[in-house]
Short mmCIF file of C-alpha atoms and ligand atoms in Angstrom, two decimals:
data_model
loop_
_atom_site.label_atom_id
_atom_site.label_comp_id
_atom_site.label_asym_id
_atom_site.label_seq_id
_atom_site.Cartn_x
_atom_site.Cartn_y
_atom_site.Cartn_z
CA MET A 133 72.70 106.50 130.06
CA LEU A 134 75.14 108.19 127.69
CA ILE A 135 74.97 109.20 124.00
CA VAL A 136 78.82 110.00 122.91
CA SER A 137 78.43 111.29 118.76
CA GLU A 138 81.01 110.63 116.44
CA GLN A 139 82.41 114.31 117.24
CA THR A 140 83.02 113.97 120.51
CA CYS A 141 84.87 110.98 120.27
CA GLN A 142 87.10 112.42 117.94
CA GLU A 143 87.82 115.15 120.78
CA VAL A 144 87.91 113.00 123.28
CA ILE A 145 90.36 110.06 122.57
CA GLY A 146 93.60 110.06 120.46
CA ARG A 147 95.95 107.51 119.37
CA ALA A 148 97.62 107.34 123.04
CA ASP A 149 94.53 106.02 124.75
CA ALA A 150 93.57 103.76 122.20
CA PHE A 151 97.01 102.31 122.04
CA THR A 152 96.70 101.65 125.75
CA ALA A 153 93.11 100.64 125.54
CA VAL A 154 93.65 97.88 123.00
CA GLU A 155 97.29 96.56 124.35
CA ASN A 156 95.24 96.66 128.04
CA VAL A 157 92.42 94.25 126.34
CA PHE A 158 94.85 91.75 124.30
CA GLY A 159 96.71 91.36 127.58
CA ALA A 160 93.49 90.49 129.37
CA MET A 161 92.50 88.15 125.77
CA ALA A 162 95.25 86.28 126.47
CA LYS A 163 94.91 85.60 129.88
CA GLY A 164 91.65 84.57 129.87
CA ASP A 165 89.94 87.74 131.61
CA ALA A 166 88.39 88.63 128.35
CA TYR A 167 86.71 86.69 125.52
CA ASN A 168 84.72 87.56 122.44
CA PHE A 169 81.23 86.11 121.47
CA PRO A 170 80.87 84.60 118.16
CA VAL A 171 80.77 87.33 115.16
CA ILE A 172 77.63 87.94 113.05
CA ARG A 173 77.99 88.97 109.91
CA GLU A 174 75.62 88.93 107.02
CA ALA A 175 74.90 90.07 103.43
CA ILE A 176 71.50 91.80 104.00
CA GLY A 177 70.46 91.59 100.53
CA TYR A 178 69.75 95.30 100.30
CA ALA A 179 72.31 98.11 99.49
CA ASP A 180 74.77 95.57 99.06
CA ALA A 181 75.61 96.07 102.62
CA LEU A 182 77.20 93.95 104.97
CA TYR A 183 75.72 94.14 108.39
CA GLY A 184 76.44 92.46 111.83
CA PHE A 185 77.60 92.08 115.76
CA LYS A 186 80.91 91.84 116.96
CA SER A 187 80.62 91.67 121.04
CA GLY A 188 81.82 90.46 124.24
CA PHE A 189 83.19 90.71 127.53
CA ASP A 190 86.26 91.95 129.70
CA LYS A 191 86.03 91.22 133.13
CA ALA A 192 88.85 93.04 133.79
CA GLY A 193 88.06 96.06 132.40
CA LYS A 194 84.24 95.79 133.05
CA ALA A 195 83.45 96.18 129.32
CA LEU A 196 80.52 94.59 128.33
CA GLY A 197 78.43 95.59 124.63
CA VAL A 198 78.47 95.02 121.35
CA LYS A 199 79.50 96.82 118.19
CA SER A 200 76.94 96.71 115.37
CA GLY A 201 76.95 97.76 111.95
CA GLY A 202 79.12 96.99 108.90
CA TYR A 203 79.57 97.85 105.16
CA TRP A 204 77.67 100.11 102.76
CA PRO A 205 79.67 99.95 99.67
CA GLY A 206 77.53 102.67 97.98
CA ASN A 207 77.93 105.20 100.84
CA MET A 208 81.02 106.98 99.18
CA ASP A 209 78.82 108.90 96.97
CA LYS A 210 76.66 110.25 99.54
CA GLY A 211 79.87 111.74 101.39
CA LEU A 212 79.80 108.84 104.12
CA THR A 213 82.46 106.41 104.64
CA ASN A 214 81.38 103.10 103.68
CA HIS A 215 82.12 101.44 107.17
CA GLN A 216 79.34 102.52 109.90
CA SER A 217 79.19 101.50 112.92
CA THR A 218 77.65 102.30 116.84
CA ILE A 219 78.86 100.43 119.88
CA PHE A 220 76.47 99.61 122.87
CA LEU A 221 77.81 99.26 126.49
CA PHE A 222 75.87 97.83 128.94
CA ASP A 223 76.51 97.87 132.98
CA PRO A 224 78.17 94.64 133.78
CA ASP A 225 76.21 94.44 137.36
CA THR A 226 73.32 95.03 136.09
CA GLY A 227 72.75 94.77 132.49
CA GLN A 228 71.64 98.14 132.18
CA LEU A 229 72.22 100.15 128.78
CA ALA A 230 75.23 102.45 129.81
CA ALA A 231 76.36 104.21 126.95
CA LEU A 232 75.80 104.43 122.87
CA VAL A 233 78.75 105.47 121.37
CA GLY A 234 79.64 106.52 117.64
CA GLY A 235 81.73 103.80 116.17
CA ASN A 236 83.28 105.28 112.87
CA TYR A 237 86.54 107.07 114.10
CA LEU A 238 86.60 104.60 117.15
CA THR A 239 86.97 101.68 114.71
CA ALA A 240 89.79 103.34 112.77
CA VAL A 241 91.68 104.34 115.84
CA ARG A 242 91.22 100.57 117.30
CA THR A 243 92.33 99.04 113.92
CA ALA A 244 95.31 101.63 113.72
CA ALA A 245 96.16 100.93 117.38
CA SER A 246 96.09 97.11 116.92
CA SER A 247 98.99 97.13 114.05
CA SER A 248 100.76 99.82 116.25
CA VAL A 249 100.72 97.24 119.35
CA SER A 250 101.93 94.76 116.92
CA ILE A 251 104.96 97.22 115.86
CA ALA A 252 105.82 98.25 119.27
CA HIS A 253 105.97 94.71 120.24
CA LEU A 254 107.46 93.05 117.28
CA ALA A 255 109.02 95.16 114.87
CA ARG A 256 113.02 95.73 114.68
CA LYS A 257 114.43 98.21 116.98
CA ASP A 258 115.97 99.81 114.00
CA SER A 259 113.41 99.75 111.52
CA LYS A 260 113.70 102.70 109.11
CA VAL A 261 111.39 102.41 106.06
CA LEU A 262 107.60 101.42 106.14
CA GLY A 263 105.83 99.92 103.45
CA MET A 264 101.66 100.58 103.20
CA VAL A 265 99.73 98.60 101.17
CA GLY A 266 96.39 100.34 100.45
CA ALA A 267 95.52 103.93 100.77
CA GLY A 268 91.79 103.90 101.32
CA HIS A 269 90.02 105.26 104.61
CA GLN A 270 92.05 103.02 107.46
CA ALA A 271 95.33 103.56 105.63
CA GLN A 272 95.60 107.05 106.89
CA PHE A 273 94.73 106.31 110.67
CA GLN A 274 97.16 103.23 110.15
CA LEU A 275 100.18 105.53 109.08
CA ARG A 276 99.49 108.17 112.03
CA ALA A 277 99.68 105.39 114.56
CA ALA A 278 102.67 103.45 112.93
CA VAL A 279 105.26 106.20 112.87
CA GLU A 280 105.15 106.77 116.51
CA GLN A 281 106.20 103.49 117.48
CA ARG A 282 109.61 103.26 115.34
CA ASP A 283 111.86 106.38 113.89
CA PHE A 284 111.28 105.75 110.67
CA GLU A 285 112.49 107.65 107.87
CA LYS A 286 110.77 106.85 104.60
CA VAL A 287 107.38 105.74 103.74
CA VAL A 288 106.78 103.56 100.35
CA ALA A 289 103.57 102.43 99.17
CA TRP A 290 101.48 100.76 96.62
CA ASN A 291 97.77 100.78 96.13
CA PHE A 292 95.43 98.82 93.23
CA HIS A 293 93.81 101.98 92.69
CA PRO A 294 96.88 104.34 92.41
CA ASP A 295 94.72 107.66 92.24
CA MET A 296 94.24 107.32 96.14
CA LEU A 297 98.15 107.15 97.11
CA PRO A 298 98.14 111.24 96.95
CA LYS A 299 95.94 111.47 99.82
CA LEU A 300 98.16 109.20 101.86
CA GLY A 301 101.24 110.82 100.57
CA ALA A 302 99.83 113.96 101.98
CA VAL A 303 99.51 112.42 105.36
CA ALA A 304 102.84 111.33 104.80
CA ALA A 305 103.89 114.98 104.29
CA ASP A 306 102.45 115.87 107.23
CA LEU A 307 104.19 113.81 109.58
CA GLY A 308 107.10 115.07 107.81
CA LEU A 309 108.29 111.81 105.94
CA PRO A 310 109.43 111.15 102.55
CA PHE A 311 106.66 109.30 100.35
CA GLU A 312 107.10 106.95 97.37
CA ALA A 313 104.68 105.47 95.91
CA VAL A 314 106.23 102.24 94.12
CA GLU A 315 105.65 98.53 92.96
CA ARG A 316 105.04 95.78 95.28
CA GLU A 317 108.20 93.83 94.55
CA GLN A 318 110.30 97.43 95.47
CA LEU A 319 107.87 97.66 98.43
CA GLY A 320 108.89 94.45 99.98
CA ALA A 321 112.61 94.90 99.30
CA GLU A 322 112.87 98.36 100.93
CA ALA A 323 110.41 97.84 104.17
CA ASP A 324 111.03 97.15 107.39
CA VAL A 325 107.71 97.28 108.77
CA ILE A 326 104.76 96.52 106.32
CA ILE A 327 101.12 97.09 106.78
CA SER A 328 98.15 95.65 104.85
CA ILE A 329 94.91 97.58 104.81
CA THR A 330 93.08 96.53 101.39
CA SER A 331 89.88 95.10 100.59
CA ALA A 332 91.87 92.78 98.42
CA HIS A 333 90.83 88.88 97.57
CA ASP A 334 93.96 87.81 96.66
CA ALA A 335 97.68 88.22 97.65
CA LEU A 336 99.20 91.00 97.02
CA MET A 337 102.71 90.80 98.92
CA MET A 338 104.25 87.49 98.10
CA ARG A 339 107.19 85.13 100.26
CA ASP A 340 109.85 85.99 97.99
CA TRP A 341 109.77 89.89 98.02
CA ILE A 342 109.88 89.79 101.96
CA LYS A 343 113.34 90.89 103.40
CA PRO A 344 114.66 88.82 106.40
CA GLY A 345 114.01 90.45 109.86
CA THR A 346 110.69 92.53 108.27
CA HIS A 347 107.60 92.32 110.42
CA ILE A 348 104.08 92.40 108.44
CA ALA A 349 100.98 93.45 110.14
CA CYS A 350 97.84 92.23 107.99
CA MET A 351 94.98 94.28 108.88
CA GLY A 352 92.48 94.10 105.73
CA THR A 353 91.43 90.47 105.80
CA ASP A 354 88.49 90.33 108.34
CA THR A 355 86.17 88.09 106.52
CA LYS A 356 85.98 84.75 104.58
CA GLY A 357 87.41 84.61 101.37
CA LYS A 358 89.85 88.05 101.74
CA GLN A 359 93.30 87.70 101.61
CA GLU A 360 96.21 90.09 101.22
CA VAL A 361 99.53 87.80 101.39
CA ASP A 362 101.11 84.69 99.82
CA PRO A 363 100.18 81.80 102.02
CA ALA A 364 103.76 80.94 101.66
CA LEU A 365 104.74 83.98 103.52
CA VAL A 366 102.34 83.15 106.42
CA ALA A 367 104.27 80.01 106.40
CA ALA A 368 107.79 81.58 106.89
CA ALA A 369 107.08 84.08 109.44
CA THR A 370 106.34 83.62 112.98
CA VAL A 371 102.14 84.44 112.97
CA PHE A 372 100.92 86.24 115.96
CA THR A 373 97.17 87.54 115.86
CA ASP A 374 94.87 89.10 118.16
CA GLU A 375 92.49 86.23 118.54
CA VAL A 376 93.47 82.58 117.09
CA ALA A 377 89.85 81.62 116.47
CA GLN A 378 89.21 84.63 114.11
CA SER A 379 92.41 84.54 112.08
CA ILE A 380 92.08 80.85 111.18
CA SER A 381 88.57 81.42 110.56
CA ILE A 382 88.26 85.12 108.75
CA GLY A 383 91.77 86.32 109.36
CA GLU A 384 94.74 86.14 106.85
CA THR A 385 96.18 82.99 107.95
CA GLN A 386 92.48 81.27 106.73
CA HIS A 387 94.51 80.31 103.49
CA ALA A 388 97.75 79.07 105.06
CA ILE A 389 95.62 76.87 107.25
CA ALA A 390 93.32 75.55 104.56
CA ALA A 391 96.60 74.66 102.42
CA GLY A 392 98.24 72.69 105.44
CA LEU A 393 101.16 75.05 105.68
CA ILE A 394 100.60 75.91 109.54
CA ALA A 395 98.81 74.52 111.84
CA GLU A 396 96.80 76.47 114.68
CA SER A 397 99.08 75.78 117.29
CA ALA A 398 101.76 77.83 115.49
CA ILE A 399 99.92 81.06 116.01
CA THR A 400 100.34 83.22 118.71
CA PRO A 401 97.94 85.70 120.75
CA ILE A 402 99.90 89.23 120.74
CA GLY A 403 98.35 89.06 124.56
CA ALA A 404 101.13 86.62 125.23
CA VAL A 405 104.02 88.73 124.00
CA ILE A 406 102.08 91.90 125.81
CA ASN A 407 101.73 89.40 128.95
CA GLY A 408 105.67 88.27 128.62
CA ASP A 409 104.62 84.89 128.44
CA HIS A 410 106.00 84.57 124.93
CA PRO A 411 109.28 86.48 123.67
CA GLY A 412 107.94 87.67 120.27
CA ARG A 413 110.64 88.63 117.68
CA ARG A 414 113.88 86.00 118.47
CA SER A 415 116.26 87.37 116.25
CA ASP A 416 116.56 90.24 113.27
CA ASP A 417 116.40 87.72 110.83
CA GLU A 418 113.02 86.71 111.80
CA ILE A 419 110.04 87.44 109.82
CA THR A 420 107.09 88.13 112.20
CA LEU A 421 103.55 88.60 110.67
CA PHE A 422 100.65 90.23 112.72
CA ASP A 423 97.10 89.01 111.58
CA GLY A 424 94.67 91.77 112.81
CA THR A 425 91.39 90.45 112.22
CA GLY A 426 89.52 93.25 114.59
CA VAL A 427 88.06 91.84 117.59
CA GLY A 428 84.49 93.11 119.36
CA LEU A 429 86.48 93.99 122.67
CA GLN A 430 89.00 96.30 120.84
CA ASP A 431 85.56 98.06 120.04
CA LEU A 432 84.47 97.90 123.79
CA ALA A 433 87.68 99.07 125.30
CA VAL A 434 88.10 102.38 123.20
CA ALA A 435 84.11 103.05 123.72
CA SER A 436 84.84 102.70 127.16
CA VAL A 437 87.33 105.13 127.43
CA ALA A 438 85.73 107.53 125.42
CA ALA A 439 82.67 107.02 127.19
CA LYS A 440 84.49 107.96 130.56
CA LEU A 441 86.30 110.85 128.99
CA ALA A 442 83.43 112.56 127.53
CA GLU A 443 81.42 112.18 130.64
CA ALA A 444 84.31 113.72 132.50
CA GLN A 445 84.76 116.68 130.39
CA GLY A 446 80.63 117.08 130.10
CA LYS A 447 80.25 115.90 126.78
CA ALA A 448 78.51 113.35 126.62
CA GLN A 449 74.83 113.39 126.18
CA VAL A 450 72.87 112.43 129.22
CA VAL A 451 69.54 110.60 129.08
CA ALA A 452 67.07 108.74 131.40
CA LEU A 453 66.62 105.36 130.82
P1 NAD B 171 88.42 101.51 102.16
O1 NAD B 171 87.07 101.34 100.96
O2 NAD B 171 88.36 102.94 102.12
O3 NAD B 171 89.45 101.24 100.79
C1 NAD B 171 89.90 100.03 100.26
C2 NAD B 171 91.34 99.61 100.37
O4 NAD B 171 91.53 98.59 99.34
C3 NAD B 171 91.78 100.80 98.81
O5 NAD B 171 93.10 100.91 99.39
C4 NAD B 171 91.56 100.21 98.22
O6 NAD B 171 92.15 100.71 96.54
C5 NAD B 171 91.82 98.61 98.05
N1 NAD B 171 91.27 97.49 97.29
C6 NAD B 171 90.16 97.33 96.82
N2 NAD B 171 90.03 96.73 96.02
C7 NAD B 171 90.89 96.07 95.74
C8 NAD B 171 91.64 94.80 95.59
N3 NAD B 171 90.80 94.09 94.76
N4 NAD B 171 92.67 94.42 95.52
C9 NAD B 171 93.34 95.52 96.04
N5 NAD B 171 93.44 96.40 96.79
C10 NAD B 171 91.98 96.39 96.61
O7 NAD B 171 88.33 100.75 103.23
P2 NAD B 171 88.95 100.81 104.45
O8 NAD B 171 87.91 101.40 105.60
O9 NAD B 171 90.21 101.40 104.01
O10 NAD B 171 89.32 99.47 104.70
C11 NAD B 171 90.34 98.69 104.25
C12 NAD B 171 90.06 97.17 104.63
O11 NAD B 171 90.23 97.17 105.80
C13 NAD B 171 88.71 96.38 104.04
O12 NAD B 171 88.76 95.12 104.19
C14 NAD B 171 87.81 96.40 105.76
O13 NAD B 171 86.86 95.44 106.04
C15 NAD B 171 89.47 95.79 106.71
N6 NAD B 171 89.15 96.49 108.20
C16 NAD B 171 89.63 95.71 108.86
C17 NAD B 171 89.81 96.01 110.11
C18 NAD B 171 90.51 94.96 111.17
O14 NAD B 171 90.06 95.34 112.28
N7 NAD B 171 91.29 94.27 110.96
C19 NAD B 171 88.84 97.07 110.87
C20 NAD B 171 88.37 98.19 109.97
C21 NAD B 171 88.35 97.71 108.57
#
């Protein structure tokens, strides 16, 4: 059995590995070769924490396991990130524990890979301005991954807590991109690609603010009750997701579905685009929306790659079962 620490994950797995792993597993999900088990997520009534499990099996990639963890809002004051998780991988042939892999860094890179895969497959090729709604822990990873997909010339950003924006601006500067803090309406007017990655519970981006041809990746809404965009925007867009079942229950489309503005059948798994079974964007005027809800299979996919690379590089701790 392998133990792969957070530090080792950071050393062995980069954005390109995560992109490939996530793209492959989304494709496998759409083919029916991989599926997620029902998610468990509970408020435990202690430390204001949300705790749960995301699990699944990818027959194609031979990844079986579970990510266990959640959200501890008081962690920031302790110098820790609020999201804490660990991934357990099992041998699909025997059921034996195969690896324990730190899940914090991997959650950030797999989530960034998810929006990045959506940009690669759905954004207009001539996209120049990237709009960031959100400036928390995940936003920095999102920004770094997104700029690898198109020749962006500028980043515009808005955050509920404006004091968090300079940190995101520093990432843009590191990437050699001009960065401007703007109001939300201006962000919509300027951006060709928008990533929303907040813990909002109300619509932050309205239908009328979004230009034709925009691609928007809604990444923050991963729980019932959360919301980042106007349901009318969801209704106006061609909608893609990682997993339809999660999208309509805990993802961004939950509100448009509840309001009767869209039907479940109008939501396409992005894996269908990856597999060449759906054309994706059909015109330069179309608004495309990716509802990235975050599935357990993404975690298992990147953790499997991390475990293999760590073992090959002699960086995994090997423990007898
Ligand atoms: P964080 O705590 O570091 O940052 C939270 C962000 O939300 C900040 O930008 C903050 O200003 C903003 N925010 C807080 N309250 C808000 C409000 N009322 N209205 C608008 N914005 C508000 O968190 P993080 O780790 O960056 O995660 C951001 C979100 O992404 C969370 O909701 C988290 O659950 C979600 N997430 C999704 C996935 C996925 O796979 N889809 C993966 C990881 C995290």
